[in-house]
């Protein structure tokens, strides 16, 4: 029996290894080829002008490489922030979305509607919650007048979405996720309210992966903000 166990062990280990490799390949295939350039967010000001300048500079910089891009956007992140709905509070990751954000980072709609491009541009006080966070704050049915309080302001909740990218096909955590919950608001609203973000990120979906990341990094350093960090999500998934 001992000899049989020793003969079987390599095959068991090979099977486990093959399963791990298959899981890794599935994760890699489900990760979109998004490339990010991240900088520390500027200090807030009363008019949100510091963020507006970065938004305008991003649009100009990305226009110079438009032929290489399928989509681009700018956004801000707070990795852990407390929001409330009445007497109920919860900690979540906040994504402040610029125009085109949902094209680069699609989310599967569960209830209600998505924040529109018009609302993103205008900086409307609206929000989307991931479905688990919505359940935690409001229960199984989202009230018509649902709102969250953030930075002393009310944001109307217009819809709930699945946690994580739509390409994952399940309520999954993406590369770099920290908190269990996500919520989404317009970047221009956060800037106008003077909320301090942790990071601002320009994100692109390249037409072709080869060579575009390096070109994008050069443009960001020279035309947007020097000293940032480049992150290729496909490579991050491969490392993980």
Short mmCIF file of C-alpha atoms in Angstrom, two decimals:
data_model
loop_
_atom_site.label_atom_id
_atom_site.label_comp_id
_atom_site.label_asym_id
_atom_site.label_seq_id
_atom_site.Cartn_x
_atom_site.Cartn_y
_atom_site.Cartn_z
CA UNK A 1 0.00 0.00 0.00
CA UNK A 2 2.83 2.40 0.80
CA UNK A 3 4.39 1.75 -2.60
CA UNK A 4 1.06 2.38 -4.30
CA UNK A 5 0.73 5.71 -2.44
CA UNK A 6 4.21 6.78 -3.54
CA UNK A 7 3.43 5.90 -7.17
CA UNK A 8 0.15 7.80 -7.07
CA UNK A 9 1.53 11.00 -5.44
CA UNK A 10 3.24 12.44 -8.59
CA UNK A 11 0.02 12.03 -10.59
CA UNK A 12 -2.00 13.77 -7.89
CA UNK A 13 0.46 16.66 -7.83
CA UNK A 14 0.42 16.87 -11.63
CA UNK A 15 -3.37 17.00 -11.56
CA UNK A 16 -3.37 19.78 -8.99
CA UNK A 17 -0.79 21.69 -11.03
CA UNK A 18 -2.85 21.33 -14.22
CA UNK A 19 -5.96 22.57 -12.41
CA UNK A 20 -4.09 25.62 -11.06
CA UNK A 21 -2.75 26.37 -14.55
CA UNK A 22 -6.26 26.10 -16.02
CA UNK A 23 -7.64 28.52 -13.40
CA UNK A 24 -4.81 30.96 -14.15
CA UNK A 25 -5.50 30.80 -17.89
CA UNK A 26 -9.22 31.43 -17.32
CA UNK A 27 -8.42 34.45 -15.13
CA UNK A 28 -6.01 35.78 -17.73
CA UNK A 29 -8.52 35.33 -20.53
CA UNK A 30 -11.22 37.16 -18.54
CA UNK A 31 -9.02 40.17 -17.71
CA UNK A 32 -9.44 43.00 -20.19
CA UNK A 33 -6.27 44.42 -21.74
CA UNK A 34 -6.59 47.73 -19.88
CA UNK A 35 -3.45 49.78 -19.27
CA UNK A 36 -3.44 52.34 -16.46
CA UNK A 37 -1.24 55.30 -15.57
CA UNK A 38 -1.67 56.29 -11.91
CA UNK A 39 -0.61 59.35 -9.93
CA UNK A 40 -1.30 60.60 -6.42
CA UNK A 41 -4.48 62.67 -6.48
CA UNK A 42 -4.05 66.44 -6.02
CA UNK A 43 -5.28 68.21 -2.92
CA UNK A 44 -8.91 69.30 -3.30
CA UNK A 45 -9.88 72.94 -3.73
CA UNK A 46 -13.17 74.83 -3.52
CA UNK A 47 -13.83 74.86 -7.27
CA UNK A 48 -12.36 71.47 -8.18
CA UNK A 49 -10.01 73.24 -10.59
CA UNK A 50 -7.01 71.01 -9.81
CA UNK A 51 -8.93 67.92 -10.94
CA UNK A 52 -10.45 69.76 -13.92
CA UNK A 53 -6.97 70.65 -15.15
CA UNK A 54 -5.97 66.98 -15.04
CA UNK A 55 -9.13 65.98 -16.89
CA UNK A 56 -8.50 68.54 -19.64
CA UNK A 57 -4.83 67.53 -19.91
CA UNK A 58 -5.82 63.86 -20.16
CA UNK A 59 -8.21 64.54 -23.01
CA UNK A 60 -5.52 66.45 -24.91
CA UNK A 61 -2.85 63.81 -24.28
CA UNK A 62 -5.05 60.87 -25.33
CA UNK A 63 -6.16 62.72 -28.45
CA UNK A 64 -2.56 62.69 -29.63
CA UNK A 65 -2.61 58.85 -29.72
CA UNK A 66 -6.29 58.40 -30.63
CA UNK A 67 -5.55 56.00 -33.51
CA UNK A 68 -3.97 53.55 -31.03
CA UNK A 69 -6.91 53.53 -28.60
CA UNK A 70 -10.23 51.71 -28.59
CA UNK A 71 -11.34 53.70 -25.52
CA UNK A 72 -9.89 55.92 -22.80
CA UNK A 73 -11.03 57.54 -19.56
CA UNK A 74 -9.88 59.22 -16.38
CA UNK A 75 -11.02 58.49 -12.85
CA UNK A 76 -10.19 58.70 -9.19
CA UNK A 77 -10.22 56.16 -6.40
CA UNK A 78 -10.54 56.08 -2.64
CA UNK A 79 -9.63 52.57 -1.52
CA UNK A 80 -11.62 52.72 1.72
CA UNK A 81 -14.26 55.31 2.59
CA UNK A 82 -17.34 55.26 4.80
CA UNK A 83 -20.69 56.13 3.27
CA UNK A 84 -24.09 56.10 4.92
CA UNK A 85 -27.75 55.69 4.08
CA UNK A 86 -29.74 57.06 6.98
CA UNK A 87 -28.55 55.30 10.12
CA UNK A 88 -26.72 52.51 8.26
CA UNK A 89 -23.05 52.97 7.35
CA UNK A 90 -20.59 50.79 5.46
CA UNK A 91 -17.01 50.96 4.21
CA UNK A 92 -16.37 50.54 0.50
CA UNK A 93 -14.06 51.42 -2.38
CA UNK A 94 -15.15 54.54 -4.25
CA UNK A 95 -14.61 54.88 -8.00
CA UNK A 96 -15.01 58.44 -9.29
CA UNK A 97 -15.77 58.05 -13.00
CA UNK A 98 -14.86 60.37 -15.82
CA UNK A 99 -16.49 60.32 -19.23
CA UNK A 100 -16.10 56.96 -20.98
CA UNK A 101 -15.30 55.10 -17.74
CA UNK A 102 -17.94 52.42 -18.26
CA UNK A 103 -16.64 51.78 -21.76
CA UNK A 104 -13.23 50.86 -20.36
CA UNK A 105 -14.58 49.19 -17.20
CA UNK A 106 -18.03 47.75 -18.06
CA UNK A 107 -20.29 46.72 -15.20
CA UNK A 108 -23.27 44.37 -15.41
CA UNK A 109 -26.49 46.15 -14.47
CA UNK A 110 -28.63 44.43 -11.83
CA UNK A 111 -31.33 47.00 -11.03
CA UNK A 112 -32.22 50.52 -12.15
CA UNK A 113 -29.88 52.15 -14.68
CA UNK A 114 -26.27 53.16 -15.17
CA UNK A 115 -24.96 56.66 -14.66
CA UNK A 116 -25.19 58.40 -18.04
CA UNK A 117 -22.42 60.16 -19.94
CA UNK A 118 -24.41 63.42 -19.55
CA UNK A 119 -24.40 62.99 -15.77
CA UNK A 120 -20.67 62.22 -15.77
CA UNK A 121 -19.93 65.38 -17.74
CA UNK A 122 -22.23 67.56 -15.63
CA UNK A 123 -20.97 66.16 -12.32
CA UNK A 124 -24.46 65.15 -11.20
CA UNK A 125 -24.89 63.89 -7.63
CA UNK A 126 -25.82 60.33 -8.58
CA UNK A 127 -24.34 56.97 -7.65
CA UNK A 128 -24.31 53.28 -8.56
CA UNK A 129 -23.75 50.65 -5.87
CA UNK A 130 -22.65 47.07 -6.24
CA UNK A 131 -25.54 44.78 -5.40
CA UNK A 132 -24.06 43.48 -2.13
CA UNK A 133 -23.53 47.02 -0.84
CA UNK A 134 -27.05 48.01 -1.92
CA UNK A 135 -28.47 45.03 -0.02
CA UNK A 136 -26.45 45.99 3.06
CA UNK A 137 -27.73 49.58 3.00
CA UNK A 138 -31.29 49.22 1.66
CA UNK A 139 -32.31 45.56 1.72
CA UNK A 140 -33.47 43.41 -1.20
CA UNK A 141 -35.41 46.16 -3.01
CA UNK A 142 -33.84 49.51 -3.87
CA UNK A 143 -36.23 52.33 -2.83
CA UNK A 144 -37.13 54.94 -5.47
CA UNK A 145 -35.70 57.70 -3.27
CA UNK A 146 -32.56 55.77 -2.29
CA UNK A 147 -29.62 58.06 -1.55
CA UNK A 148 -26.22 57.83 0.09
CA UNK A 149 -24.43 60.51 2.06
CA UNK A 150 -20.84 61.19 1.10
CA UNK A 151 -18.69 64.16 2.10
CA UNK A 152 -21.72 65.96 3.47
CA UNK A 153 -23.65 65.63 0.19
CA UNK A 154 -26.54 63.42 -0.90
CA UNK A 155 -26.06 61.24 -3.99
CA UNK A 156 -29.16 59.70 -5.54
CA UNK A 157 -28.71 55.97 -6.16
CA UNK A 158 -29.83 55.33 -9.75
CA UNK A 159 -28.87 51.68 -10.05
CA UNK A 160 -27.05 48.63 -8.75
CA UNK A 161 -24.39 46.65 -10.61
CA UNK A 162 -22.51 43.42 -10.18
CA UNK A 163 -19.26 43.68 -8.24
CA UNK A 164 -16.31 43.45 -10.61
CA UNK A 165 -15.97 43.60 -14.38
CA UNK A 166 -18.75 42.32 -16.61
CA UNK A 167 -16.10 40.27 -18.47
CA UNK A 168 -15.52 38.13 -15.37
CA UNK A 169 -19.02 36.72 -15.76
CA UNK A 170 -19.62 36.46 -12.01
CA UNK A 171 -19.66 38.59 -8.87
CA UNK A 172 -15.88 38.52 -8.77
CA UNK A 173 -13.05 40.58 -7.39
CA UNK A 174 -10.73 42.21 -9.87
CA UNK A 175 -6.99 42.76 -9.79
CA UNK A 176 -6.18 45.09 -6.90
CA UNK A 177 -9.57 44.94 -5.15
CA UNK A 178 -9.31 45.59 -1.41
CA UNK A 179 -12.79 46.23 0.01
CA UNK A 180 -15.69 43.82 -0.37
CA UNK A 181 -17.96 46.59 -1.68
CA UNK A 182 -17.75 49.11 -4.52
CA UNK A 183 -19.69 52.23 -5.44
CA UNK A 184 -19.44 54.62 -8.34
CA UNK A 185 -19.97 58.39 -8.63
CA UNK A 186 -19.10 61.06 -11.23
CA UNK A 187 -15.55 62.38 -10.95
CA UNK A 188 -16.70 65.95 -11.58
CA UNK A 189 -19.11 65.76 -8.62
CA UNK A 190 -16.38 64.53 -6.27
CA UNK A 191 -14.03 67.28 -7.50
CA UNK A 192 -16.67 69.98 -6.97
CA UNK A 193 -17.41 68.68 -3.46
CA UNK A 194 -13.74 68.82 -2.49
CA UNK A 195 -13.44 65.13 -1.58
CA UNK A 196 -9.81 64.04 -1.29
CA UNK A 197 -9.08 61.01 -3.48
CA UNK A 198 -6.14 58.64 -3.05
CA UNK A 199 -5.22 58.13 -6.70
CA UNK A 200 -6.13 59.48 -10.11
CA UNK A 201 -5.80 57.12 -13.06
CA UNK A 202 -5.86 57.48 -16.81
CA UNK A 203 -6.95 54.18 -18.35
CA UNK A 204 -6.88 53.03 -21.95
CA UNK A 205 -8.13 50.05 -23.90
CA UNK A 206 -5.52 49.71 -26.68
CA UNK A 207 -6.36 48.83 -30.26
CA UNK A 208 -3.33 46.51 -30.20
CA UNK A 209 -1.41 45.51 -27.08
CA UNK A 210 2.04 45.46 -28.67
CA UNK A 211 3.85 48.78 -28.29
CA UNK A 212 0.85 50.81 -27.15
CA UNK A 213 1.64 50.61 -23.42
CA UNK A 214 5.09 52.14 -23.91
CA UNK A 215 3.69 54.86 -26.19
CA UNK A 216 0.95 55.59 -23.66
CA UNK A 217 3.46 55.85 -20.79
CA UNK A 218 5.64 58.29 -22.75
CA UNK A 219 2.63 60.49 -23.58
CA UNK A 220 1.40 60.49 -19.98
CA UNK A 221 4.82 61.43 -18.61
CA UNK A 222 5.38 64.20 -21.14
CA UNK A 223 1.88 65.58 -21.62
CA UNK A 224 -0.05 64.72 -18.45
CA UNK A 225 1.83 64.07 -15.17
CA UNK A 226 5.42 62.91 -14.79
CA UNK A 227 6.37 60.37 -12.12
CA UNK A 228 3.30 58.14 -12.39
CA UNK A 229 3.07 54.34 -12.31
CA UNK A 230 2.13 52.23 -15.35
CA UNK A 231 -0.01 49.15 -14.69
CA UNK A 232 -0.91 46.62 -17.38
CA UNK A 233 -3.85 44.62 -15.98
CA UNK A 234 -3.19 41.63 -18.25
CA UNK A 235 0.34 41.32 -16.85
CA UNK A 236 -0.90 41.81 -13.30
CA UNK A 237 -3.37 38.94 -13.78
CA UNK A 238 -0.58 36.77 -15.16
CA UNK A 239 1.61 37.48 -12.12
CA UNK A 240 -1.20 36.73 -9.73
#
